[in-house]
């Protein structure tokens, strides 16, 4: 029998549109001979809406956005189980519930552990990282602090929250200028896809960039710029993760921003990257260390800076990298011999594997 797979996408975050692009791309990679695919859309207002079973790949993101008249369910309560059967979440057309959920949500309220926590409470198998890894991977400050504890090298950074900025702006500016060197990158701590990120070269630009970043988050990260290659690694697995070949980002713009990632396609990539065997091994070791220190599962894209002396510095990991046609994560696996369709299938298998392991653990506890 075909597995019933729910694609969960949209969401309230600033990366709503990215999620739609990812959902469309994933629908085009799924083997419909093996899976029954049901779309579950979260609007920008946070309303949950379920659609009819997909009959094939989705060609337009507009068809993924359901209005209130699409189904009776337009909030989360309609998806909660009513007969003690957790798999009734997002039931489709009155039939049995879904076998596994594929969260394709980017940013807060999706990639940060909140939806993962809901699915855990409902005892539902789902693709990707769990609550801890998602939450830690979403918060760039927490992530960097954990990497530091694990001994992973990073560029220098300063972080602060909105209240600290409001009360001690001059002190924070002086701390940044004393401990970091221009140029700098200003980032919201809890957003991905380069949303709200600005490269700055002086104090005036820095203040404007901080004000912009605070529109997206209450916590800000300021990092020192570095002259280095941007290398990315795709990681796949649960307890025994493996790495893809390395890929290099070759942006034609000043830096790899939101538009370059998802819209205009102007960024070039070297896949595989021109790296020595020694550097490939160093990148693999660092990527897997990062994967394990956050207790990741399923998939992660690890991003690095590599200096002229081949020093490897980790930038960040993305626990829900995009699956758009120009996304690095699937491209790296394709270059490593794993097709797009097979990648989707392996991620689903990893989700079920992790779920079954948890169920066995629960049964063993009950038997004590």
mmCIF file of C-alpha atoms in Angstrom:
data_model
loop_
_atom_site.group_PDB
_atom_site.id
_atom_site.type_symbol
_atom_site.label_atom_id
_atom_site.label_comp_id
_atom_site.label_asym_id
_atom_site.label_seq_id
_atom_site.Cartn_x
_atom_site.Cartn_y
_atom_site.Cartn_z
ATOM 1 C CA UNK A 1 0.000 0.000 0.000
ATOM 2 C CA UNK A 2 1.095 3.544 -0.648
ATOM 3 C CA UNK A 3 2.244 5.618 2.307
ATOM 4 C CA UNK A 4 0.116 8.689 2.949
ATOM 5 C CA UNK A 5 2.518 11.615 3.018
ATOM 6 C CA UNK A 6 1.523 15.072 4.231
ATOM 7 C CA UNK A 7 3.414 18.094 2.913
ATOM 8 C CA UNK A 8 3.248 20.782 5.605
ATOM 9 C CA UNK A 9 4.201 24.216 4.278
ATOM 10 C CA UNK A 10 3.541 27.969 4.338
ATOM 11 C CA UNK A 11 3.611 29.406 7.838
ATOM 12 C CA UNK A 12 3.611 32.785 9.547
ATOM 13 C CA UNK A 13 7.308 33.558 9.166
ATOM 14 C CA UNK A 14 8.998 35.961 6.780
ATOM 15 C CA UNK A 15 10.067 32.892 4.808
ATOM 16 C CA UNK A 16 6.502 31.939 3.841
ATOM 17 C CA UNK A 17 7.205 32.330 0.120
ATOM 18 C CA UNK A 18 10.385 30.251 0.386
ATOM 19 C CA UNK A 19 8.323 27.468 1.937
ATOM 20 C CA UNK A 20 5.888 27.545 -0.989
ATOM 21 C CA UNK A 21 8.751 27.241 -3.455
ATOM 22 C CA UNK A 22 10.134 24.320 -1.475
ATOM 23 C CA UNK A 23 6.756 22.557 -1.360
ATOM 24 C CA UNK A 24 6.352 22.899 -5.115
ATOM 25 C CA UNK A 25 9.844 21.525 -5.729
ATOM 26 C CA UNK A 26 9.345 18.584 -3.363
ATOM 27 C CA UNK A 27 6.040 17.710 -5.043
ATOM 28 C CA UNK A 28 7.944 17.526 -8.311
ATOM 29 C CA UNK A 29 10.474 15.089 -6.823
ATOM 30 C CA UNK A 30 8.132 12.645 -5.068
ATOM 31 C CA UNK A 31 7.394 9.292 -6.646
ATOM 32 C CA UNK A 32 3.591 9.303 -6.852
ATOM 33 C CA UNK A 33 3.663 5.581 -7.583
ATOM 34 C CA UNK A 34 4.844 5.025 -3.988
ATOM 35 C CA UNK A 35 3.125 7.812 -2.043
ATOM 36 C CA UNK A 36 -0.270 9.421 -1.714
ATOM 37 C CA UNK A 37 0.540 13.077 -1.213
ATOM 38 C CA UNK A 38 -1.709 15.487 0.684
ATOM 39 C CA UNK A 39 -0.980 19.237 0.987
ATOM 40 C CA UNK A 40 -1.391 20.922 4.380
ATOM 41 C CA UNK A 41 -1.109 24.712 4.064
ATOM 42 C CA UNK A 42 -0.530 27.197 6.896
ATOM 43 C CA UNK A 43 -1.519 30.719 5.878
ATOM 44 C CA UNK A 44 0.404 33.848 6.812
ATOM 45 C CA UNK A 45 -2.226 34.398 9.497
ATOM 46 C CA UNK A 46 -1.534 30.966 10.992
ATOM 47 C CA UNK A 47 -4.650 29.184 9.743
ATOM 48 C CA UNK A 48 -4.235 25.507 8.904
ATOM 49 C CA UNK A 49 -5.937 24.376 5.702
ATOM 50 C CA UNK A 50 -5.841 20.956 4.087
ATOM 51 C CA UNK A 51 -6.200 20.302 0.401
ATOM 52 C CA UNK A 52 -7.281 17.376 -1.729
ATOM 53 C CA UNK A 53 -4.859 14.595 -2.575
ATOM 54 C CA UNK A 54 -2.373 15.697 -5.190
ATOM 55 C CA UNK A 55 -2.711 13.849 -8.472
ATOM 56 C CA UNK A 56 0.769 14.769 -9.628
ATOM 57 C CA UNK A 57 3.540 17.354 -9.387
ATOM 58 C CA UNK A 58 2.508 20.925 -8.603
ATOM 59 C CA UNK A 59 3.428 23.359 -11.357
ATOM 60 C CA UNK A 60 2.451 26.655 -9.692
ATOM 61 C CA UNK A 61 2.810 27.881 -6.109
ATOM 62 C CA UNK A 62 -0.588 29.579 -6.473
ATOM 63 C CA UNK A 63 -2.278 26.164 -6.479
ATOM 64 C CA UNK A 64 -0.664 25.433 -3.097
ATOM 65 C CA UNK A 65 -2.371 28.380 -1.371
ATOM 66 C CA UNK A 66 -5.872 27.387 -0.309
ATOM 67 C CA UNK A 67 -8.643 29.807 0.570
ATOM 68 C CA UNK A 68 -11.020 29.436 3.485
ATOM 69 C CA UNK A 69 -13.548 27.720 1.235
ATOM 70 C CA UNK A 70 -11.125 24.913 0.344
ATOM 71 C CA UNK A 71 -11.935 22.769 3.343
ATOM 72 C CA UNK A 72 -13.776 22.838 6.627
ATOM 73 C CA UNK A 73 -10.569 23.004 8.592
ATOM 74 C CA UNK A 74 -9.012 26.422 8.935
ATOM 75 C CA UNK A 75 -7.317 26.205 12.313
ATOM 76 C CA UNK A 76 -5.141 23.769 14.223
ATOM 77 C CA UNK A 77 -7.984 22.347 16.323
ATOM 78 C CA UNK A 78 -9.425 20.711 13.220
ATOM 79 C CA UNK A 79 -6.231 18.696 12.855
ATOM 80 C CA UNK A 80 -6.024 17.387 16.390
ATOM 81 C CA UNK A 81 -6.982 13.761 17.029
ATOM 82 C CA UNK A 82 -10.486 13.185 18.389
ATOM 83 C CA UNK A 83 -10.419 9.438 19.044
ATOM 84 C CA UNK A 84 -7.015 8.933 20.674
ATOM 85 C CA UNK A 85 -5.479 8.122 17.295
ATOM 86 C CA UNK A 86 -2.688 10.656 16.745
ATOM 87 C CA UNK A 87 -2.430 9.853 13.041
ATOM 88 C CA UNK A 88 -5.757 11.595 12.528
ATOM 89 C CA UNK A 89 -3.727 14.775 12.160
ATOM 90 C CA UNK A 90 -4.569 16.327 8.795
ATOM 91 C CA UNK A 91 -6.946 13.540 7.793
ATOM 92 C CA UNK A 92 -7.640 13.669 4.093
ATOM 93 C CA UNK A 93 -11.072 13.334 2.538
ATOM 94 C CA UNK A 94 -12.412 11.592 5.617
ATOM 95 C CA UNK A 95 -10.035 8.663 5.195
ATOM 96 C CA UNK A 96 -7.348 7.339 7.488
ATOM 97 C CA UNK A 97 -4.799 9.776 8.798
ATOM 98 C CA UNK A 98 -1.386 10.427 7.320
ATOM 99 C CA UNK A 99 1.488 7.998 7.814
ATOM 100 C CA UNK A 100 4.258 10.585 7.874
ATOM 101 C CA UNK A 101 4.542 14.393 7.744
ATOM 102 C CA UNK A 102 7.149 16.263 5.699
ATOM 103 C CA UNK A 103 7.521 19.725 7.294
ATOM 104 C CA UNK A 104 8.632 22.182 4.622
ATOM 105 C CA UNK A 105 8.445 25.203 6.899
ATOM 106 C CA UNK A 106 11.254 27.730 7.067
ATOM 107 C CA UNK A 107 11.948 30.181 9.864
ATOM 108 C CA UNK A 108 10.078 30.788 13.153
ATOM 109 C CA UNK A 109 6.939 28.749 13.869
ATOM 110 C CA UNK A 110 8.133 26.009 11.568
ATOM 111 C CA UNK A 111 11.851 25.351 11.518
ATOM 112 C CA UNK A 112 12.458 26.315 15.138
ATOM 113 C CA UNK A 113 11.095 23.242 16.926
ATOM 114 C CA UNK A 114 7.557 24.488 17.534
ATOM 115 C CA UNK A 115 5.855 22.393 14.866
ATOM 116 C CA UNK A 116 8.225 19.540 15.630
ATOM 117 C CA UNK A 117 7.040 19.689 19.249
ATOM 118 C CA UNK A 118 3.428 19.529 18.119
ATOM 119 C CA UNK A 119 4.129 16.473 15.979
ATOM 120 C CA UNK A 120 5.981 14.833 18.877
ATOM 121 C CA UNK A 121 3.030 15.385 21.213
ATOM 122 C CA UNK A 122 0.724 13.917 18.577
ATOM 123 C CA UNK A 123 3.063 10.923 18.204
ATOM 124 C CA UNK A 124 3.406 11.408 14.452
ATOM 125 C CA UNK A 125 6.419 10.448 12.324
ATOM 126 C CA UNK A 126 7.935 13.457 10.567
ATOM 127 C CA UNK A 127 10.870 14.167 8.296
ATOM 128 C CA UNK A 128 13.848 16.085 9.548
ATOM 129 C CA UNK A 129 15.236 17.342 12.795
ATOM 130 C CA UNK A 130 13.615 17.064 16.194
ATOM 131 C CA UNK A 131 12.746 19.738 18.735
ATOM 132 C CA UNK A 132 16.199 20.319 20.232
ATOM 133 C CA UNK A 133 18.151 20.409 16.977
ATOM 134 C CA UNK A 134 15.546 22.593 15.279
ATOM 135 C CA UNK A 135 15.425 25.100 18.132
ATOM 136 C CA UNK A 136 19.193 25.287 18.556
ATOM 137 C CA UNK A 137 19.778 25.449 14.813
ATOM 138 C CA UNK A 138 17.258 28.271 14.416
ATOM 139 C CA UNK A 139 18.872 30.527 17.017
ATOM 140 C CA UNK A 140 22.230 31.534 15.544
ATOM 141 C CA UNK A 141 23.552 32.692 18.920
ATOM 142 C CA UNK A 142 22.711 29.462 20.757
ATOM 143 C CA UNK A 143 24.046 27.465 17.808
ATOM 144 C CA UNK A 144 27.355 29.326 17.825
ATOM 145 C CA UNK A 145 27.703 28.925 21.584
ATOM 146 C CA UNK A 146 27.223 25.159 21.235
ATOM 147 C CA UNK A 147 29.731 25.041 18.396
ATOM 148 C CA UNK A 148 32.232 26.904 20.566
ATOM 149 C CA UNK A 149 31.765 24.337 23.335
ATOM 150 C CA UNK A 150 32.457 21.594 20.785
ATOM 151 C CA UNK A 151 35.676 23.305 19.693
ATOM 152 C CA UNK A 152 34.507 24.210 16.206
ATOM 153 C CA UNK A 153 36.289 27.289 14.872
ATOM 154 C CA UNK A 154 34.167 30.343 13.962
ATOM 155 C CA UNK A 155 34.530 34.002 13.038
ATOM 156 C CA UNK A 156 34.307 36.474 15.976
ATOM 157 C CA UNK A 157 30.835 37.750 16.794
ATOM 158 C CA UNK A 158 28.833 39.951 19.186
ATOM 159 C CA UNK A 159 25.193 39.472 20.142
ATOM 160 C CA UNK A 160 22.585 41.476 22.053
ATOM 161 C CA UNK A 161 18.838 41.856 22.487
ATOM 162 C CA UNK A 162 16.565 44.803 21.703
ATOM 163 C CA UNK A 163 16.353 46.090 25.295
ATOM 164 C CA UNK A 164 20.140 46.123 25.623
ATOM 165 C CA UNK A 165 20.392 48.084 22.382
ATOM 166 C CA UNK A 166 17.752 50.550 23.516
ATOM 167 C CA UNK A 167 19.420 51.178 26.882
ATOM 168 C CA UNK A 168 23.120 50.941 25.954
ATOM 169 C CA UNK A 169 23.506 51.733 22.268
ATOM 170 C CA UNK A 170 26.815 53.560 22.571
ATOM 171 C CA UNK A 171 28.320 50.823 24.770
ATOM 172 C CA UNK A 172 27.297 48.125 22.292
ATOM 173 C CA UNK A 173 28.648 50.077 19.315
ATOM 174 C CA UNK A 174 31.971 50.564 21.067
ATOM 175 C CA UNK A 175 32.122 46.857 21.949
ATOM 176 C CA UNK A 176 31.474 45.908 18.329
ATOM 177 C CA UNK A 177 34.090 48.318 16.973
ATOM 178 C CA UNK A 178 36.678 47.234 19.557
ATOM 179 C CA UNK A 179 36.254 43.474 19.127
ATOM 180 C CA UNK A 180 35.430 43.167 15.420
ATOM 181 C CA UNK A 181 36.904 44.482 12.183
ATOM 182 C CA UNK A 182 35.062 45.968 9.206
ATOM 183 C CA UNK A 183 33.224 44.854 7.176
ATOM 184 C CA UNK A 184 30.574 43.312 9.406
ATOM 185 C CA UNK A 185 27.436 41.284 8.840
ATOM 186 C CA UNK A 186 24.309 42.068 10.862
ATOM 187 C CA UNK A 187 21.771 39.269 11.212
ATOM 188 C CA UNK A 188 18.533 38.540 13.046
ATOM 189 C CA UNK A 189 19.330 35.610 15.330
ATOM 190 C CA UNK A 190 16.238 33.595 14.434
ATOM 191 C CA UNK A 191 15.760 33.840 10.683
ATOM 192 C CA UNK A 192 17.232 31.979 7.731
ATOM 193 C CA UNK A 193 17.440 32.407 3.969
ATOM 194 C CA UNK A 194 19.460 35.632 4.439
ATOM 195 C CA UNK A 195 16.293 37.548 5.393
ATOM 196 C CA UNK A 196 17.173 40.782 7.229
ATOM 197 C CA UNK A 197 20.934 40.350 6.763
ATOM 198 C CA UNK A 198 23.064 43.358 5.832
ATOM 199 C CA UNK A 199 26.750 43.830 5.087
ATOM 200 C CA UNK A 200 28.087 47.089 6.592
ATOM 201 C CA UNK A 201 31.331 49.046 6.399
ATOM 202 C CA UNK A 202 30.922 51.851 8.964
ATOM 203 C CA UNK A 203 29.007 52.890 12.072
ATOM 204 C CA UNK A 204 26.244 54.691 10.201
ATOM 205 C CA UNK A 205 25.501 51.606 8.090
ATOM 206 C CA UNK A 206 25.771 49.431 11.184
ATOM 207 C CA UNK A 207 23.055 51.362 13.041
ATOM 208 C CA UNK A 208 20.694 51.193 10.050
ATOM 209 C CA UNK A 209 21.345 47.476 9.656
ATOM 210 C CA UNK A 210 20.655 46.809 13.338
ATOM 211 C CA UNK A 211 17.364 48.705 13.112
ATOM 212 C CA UNK A 212 16.416 46.591 10.079
ATOM 213 C CA UNK A 213 17.347 43.330 11.785
ATOM 214 C CA UNK A 214 15.251 44.224 14.836
ATOM 215 C CA UNK A 215 12.193 44.270 12.577
ATOM 216 C CA UNK A 216 12.594 40.494 12.323
ATOM 217 C CA UNK A 217 13.836 39.446 15.765
ATOM 218 C CA UNK A 218 14.515 40.647 19.303
ATOM 219 C CA UNK A 219 18.044 39.211 19.262
ATOM 220 C CA UNK A 220 20.800 40.393 16.902
ATOM 221 C CA UNK A 221 24.073 38.837 15.823
ATOM 222 C CA UNK A 222 26.939 40.922 14.439
ATOM 223 C CA UNK A 223 29.726 38.930 12.791
ATOM 224 C CA UNK A 224 33.110 39.939 11.521
ATOM 225 C CA UNK A 225 33.461 39.706 7.763
ATOM 226 C CA UNK A 226 36.146 37.439 6.396
ATOM 227 C CA UNK A 227 37.907 36.956 3.089
ATOM 228 C CA UNK A 228 37.318 33.294 2.440
ATOM 229 C CA UNK A 229 35.680 30.751 0.192
ATOM 230 C CA UNK A 230 32.086 29.825 1.038
ATOM 231 C CA UNK A 231 31.821 26.040 1.107
ATOM 232 C CA UNK A 232 28.681 24.048 1.896
ATOM 233 C CA UNK A 233 28.180 20.410 2.838
ATOM 234 C CA UNK A 234 24.989 18.361 2.816
ATOM 235 C CA UNK A 235 24.588 15.881 5.675
ATOM 236 C CA UNK A 236 22.110 12.991 5.626
ATOM 237 C CA UNK A 237 21.246 10.368 8.241
ATOM 238 C CA UNK A 238 20.294 9.796 11.847
ATOM 239 C CA UNK A 239 22.822 8.236 14.216
ATOM 240 C CA UNK A 240 25.304 7.477 11.413
ATOM 241 C CA UNK A 241 25.244 10.582 9.206
ATOM 242 C CA UNK A 242 27.179 10.851 5.967
ATOM 243 C CA UNK A 243 28.308 13.821 3.902
ATOM 244 C CA UNK A 244 27.991 14.791 0.263
ATOM 245 C CA UNK A 245 30.735 16.226 -1.870
ATOM 246 C CA UNK A 246 31.586 19.835 -1.086
ATOM 247 C CA UNK A 247 29.984 22.692 -2.996
ATOM 248 C CA UNK A 248 31.232 26.250 -3.338
ATOM 249 C CA UNK A 249 29.025 29.334 -3.499
ATOM 250 C CA UNK A 250 30.216 31.840 -6.100
ATOM 251 C CA UNK A 251 27.893 34.839 -5.692
ATOM 252 C CA UNK A 252 27.895 37.486 -8.382
ATOM 253 C CA UNK A 253 26.592 39.979 -5.822
ATOM 254 C CA UNK A 254 28.358 41.370 -2.784
ATOM 255 C CA UNK A 255 27.073 38.464 -0.732
ATOM 256 C CA UNK A 256 24.738 35.477 -0.980
ATOM 257 C CA UNK A 257 21.427 37.206 -0.201
ATOM 258 C CA UNK A 258 17.762 36.152 -0.321
ATOM 259 C CA UNK A 259 17.263 37.167 -3.939
ATOM 260 C CA UNK A 260 20.324 35.269 -5.111
ATOM 261 C CA UNK A 261 19.208 32.159 -3.249
ATOM 262 C CA UNK A 262 15.604 31.949 -4.356
ATOM 263 C CA UNK A 263 14.595 34.446 -7.025
ATOM 264 C CA UNK A 264 17.001 35.650 -9.684
ATOM 265 C CA UNK A 265 19.313 32.645 -9.845
ATOM 266 C CA UNK A 266 22.363 34.858 -10.358
ATOM 267 C CA UNK A 267 24.583 32.918 -7.968
ATOM 268 C CA UNK A 268 26.986 30.417 -9.471
ATOM 269 C CA UNK A 269 28.065 27.204 -7.811
ATOM 270 C CA UNK A 270 31.021 24.897 -8.140
ATOM 271 C CA UNK A 271 29.667 21.386 -7.598
ATOM 272 C CA UNK A 272 31.755 19.599 -6.646
ATOM 273 C CA UNK A 273 34.033 22.283 -5.257
ATOM 274 C CA UNK A 274 37.699 22.283 -6.134
ATOM 275 C CA UNK A 275 39.008 21.039 -2.793
ATOM 276 C CA UNK A 276 41.865 18.777 -1.851
ATOM 277 C CA UNK A 277 41.224 15.370 -0.314
ATOM 278 C CA UNK A 278 42.520 16.710 2.985
ATOM 279 C CA UNK A 279 40.159 19.683 2.912
ATOM 280 C CA UNK A 280 37.191 17.474 1.940
ATOM 281 C CA UNK A 281 37.944 15.280 4.947
ATOM 282 C CA UNK A 282 38.233 18.316 7.258
ATOM 283 C CA UNK A 283 34.886 19.644 6.020
ATOM 284 C CA UNK A 284 33.226 16.247 6.491
ATOM 285 C CA UNK A 285 34.576 15.930 10.030
ATOM 286 C CA UNK A 286 33.410 19.432 10.990
ATOM 287 C CA UNK A 287 29.974 18.960 9.395
ATOM 288 C CA UNK A 288 29.364 15.692 11.213
ATOM 289 C CA UNK A 289 30.609 17.164 14.505
ATOM 290 C CA UNK A 290 28.151 20.024 14.088
ATOM 291 C CA UNK A 291 25.375 17.559 13.202
ATOM 292 C CA UNK A 292 26.047 15.509 16.322
ATOM 293 C CA UNK A 293 26.533 18.378 18.773
ATOM 294 C CA UNK A 294 23.030 19.651 17.914
ATOM 295 C CA UNK A 295 21.665 16.069 17.971
ATOM 296 C CA UNK A 296 20.387 16.420 14.418
ATOM 297 C CA UNK A 297 18.471 13.857 12.409
ATOM 298 C CA UNK A 298 17.463 13.512 8.796
ATOM 299 C CA UNK A 299 19.087 16.419 7.010
ATOM 300 C CA UNK A 300 21.367 19.392 7.571
ATOM 301 C CA UNK A 301 23.266 21.739 5.329
ATOM 302 C CA UNK A 302 26.470 22.909 7.002
ATOM 303 C CA UNK A 303 28.024 26.179 5.777
ATOM 304 C CA UNK A 304 31.714 26.969 6.148
ATOM 305 C CA UNK A 305 34.322 29.609 5.451
ATOM 306 C CA UNK A 306 37.656 28.291 4.172
ATOM 307 C CA UNK A 307 40.683 30.604 4.281
ATOM 308 C CA UNK A 308 43.680 30.683 1.944
ATOM 309 C CA UNK A 309 45.535 28.440 4.389
ATOM 310 C CA UNK A 310 42.599 25.961 4.292
ATOM 311 C CA UNK A 311 41.511 26.789 7.814
ATOM 312 C CA UNK A 312 37.898 25.640 8.202
ATOM 313 C CA UNK A 313 35.505 27.901 10.125
ATOM 314 C CA UNK A 314 31.876 26.911 10.526
ATOM 315 C CA UNK A 315 29.348 29.633 9.725
ATOM 316 C CA UNK A 316 26.066 27.899 10.520
ATOM 317 C CA UNK A 317 23.895 24.887 9.874
ATOM 318 C CA UNK A 318 20.442 24.916 8.330
ATOM 319 C CA UNK A 319 18.151 22.227 9.713
ATOM 320 C CA UNK A 320 15.578 22.721 6.936
ATOM 321 C CA UNK A 321 17.464 23.694 3.797
ATOM 322 C CA UNK A 322 15.398 24.555 0.767
ATOM 323 C CA UNK A 323 14.516 22.073 -1.971
ATOM 324 C CA UNK A 324 14.034 24.622 -4.699
ATOM 325 C CA UNK A 325 15.481 23.885 -8.151
ATOM 326 C CA UNK A 326 18.470 26.135 -7.426
ATOM 327 C CA UNK A 327 19.046 24.957 -3.832
ATOM 328 C CA UNK A 328 22.435 23.626 -2.834
ATOM 329 C CA UNK A 329 21.328 20.739 -0.609
ATOM 330 C CA UNK A 330 19.779 18.471 -3.266
ATOM 331 C CA UNK A 331 22.355 19.513 -5.873
ATOM 332 C CA UNK A 332 25.179 18.285 -3.660
ATOM 333 C CA UNK A 333 23.521 14.901 -3.229
ATOM 334 C CA UNK A 334 22.847 14.627 -6.945
ATOM 335 C CA UNK A 335 26.567 15.256 -7.515
ATOM 336 C CA UNK A 336 27.259 12.537 -4.938
ATOM 337 C CA UNK A 337 25.154 9.988 -6.838
ATOM 338 C CA UNK A 338 21.831 10.320 -5.016
ATOM 339 C CA UNK A 339 18.956 11.480 -7.215
ATOM 340 C CA UNK A 340 16.385 14.028 -6.099
ATOM 341 C CA UNK A 341 13.647 11.403 -5.920
ATOM 342 C CA UNK A 342 15.840 8.945 -4.006
ATOM 343 C CA UNK A 343 16.835 11.704 -1.583
ATOM 344 C CA UNK A 344 13.176 12.341 -0.764
ATOM 345 C CA UNK A 345 12.580 8.630 -0.271
ATOM 346 C CA UNK A 346 15.592 8.252 2.021
ATOM 347 C CA UNK A 347 14.483 11.208 4.153
ATOM 348 C CA UNK A 348 11.072 9.621 4.592
ATOM 349 C CA UNK A 349 12.695 6.302 5.511
ATOM 350 C CA UNK A 350 14.902 8.062 8.067
ATOM 351 C CA UNK A 351 11.818 9.692 9.598
ATOM 352 C CA UNK A 352 10.086 6.340 9.992
ATOM 353 C CA UNK A 353 13.278 4.759 11.347
ATOM 354 C CA UNK A 354 13.576 7.424 14.038
ATOM 355 C CA UNK A 355 9.876 7.133 14.918
ATOM 356 C CA UNK A 356 10.062 3.352 15.273
ATOM 357 C CA UNK A 357 13.154 3.646 17.458
ATOM 358 C CA UNK A 358 11.289 6.021 19.783
ATOM 359 C CA UNK A 359 8.317 3.673 19.893
ATOM 360 C CA UNK A 360 10.572 0.768 20.858
ATOM 361 C CA UNK A 361 12.118 2.890 23.605
ATOM 362 C CA UNK A 362 8.677 3.754 24.949
ATOM 363 C CA UNK A 363 7.653 0.086 24.926
ATOM 364 C CA UNK A 364 10.838 -0.871 26.784
ATOM 365 C CA UNK A 365 10.103 1.752 29.431
ATOM 366 C CA UNK A 366 6.598 0.391 29.843
ATOM 367 C CA UNK A 367 8.007 -3.082 30.361
ATOM 368 C CA UNK A 368 10.265 -2.050 33.237
#
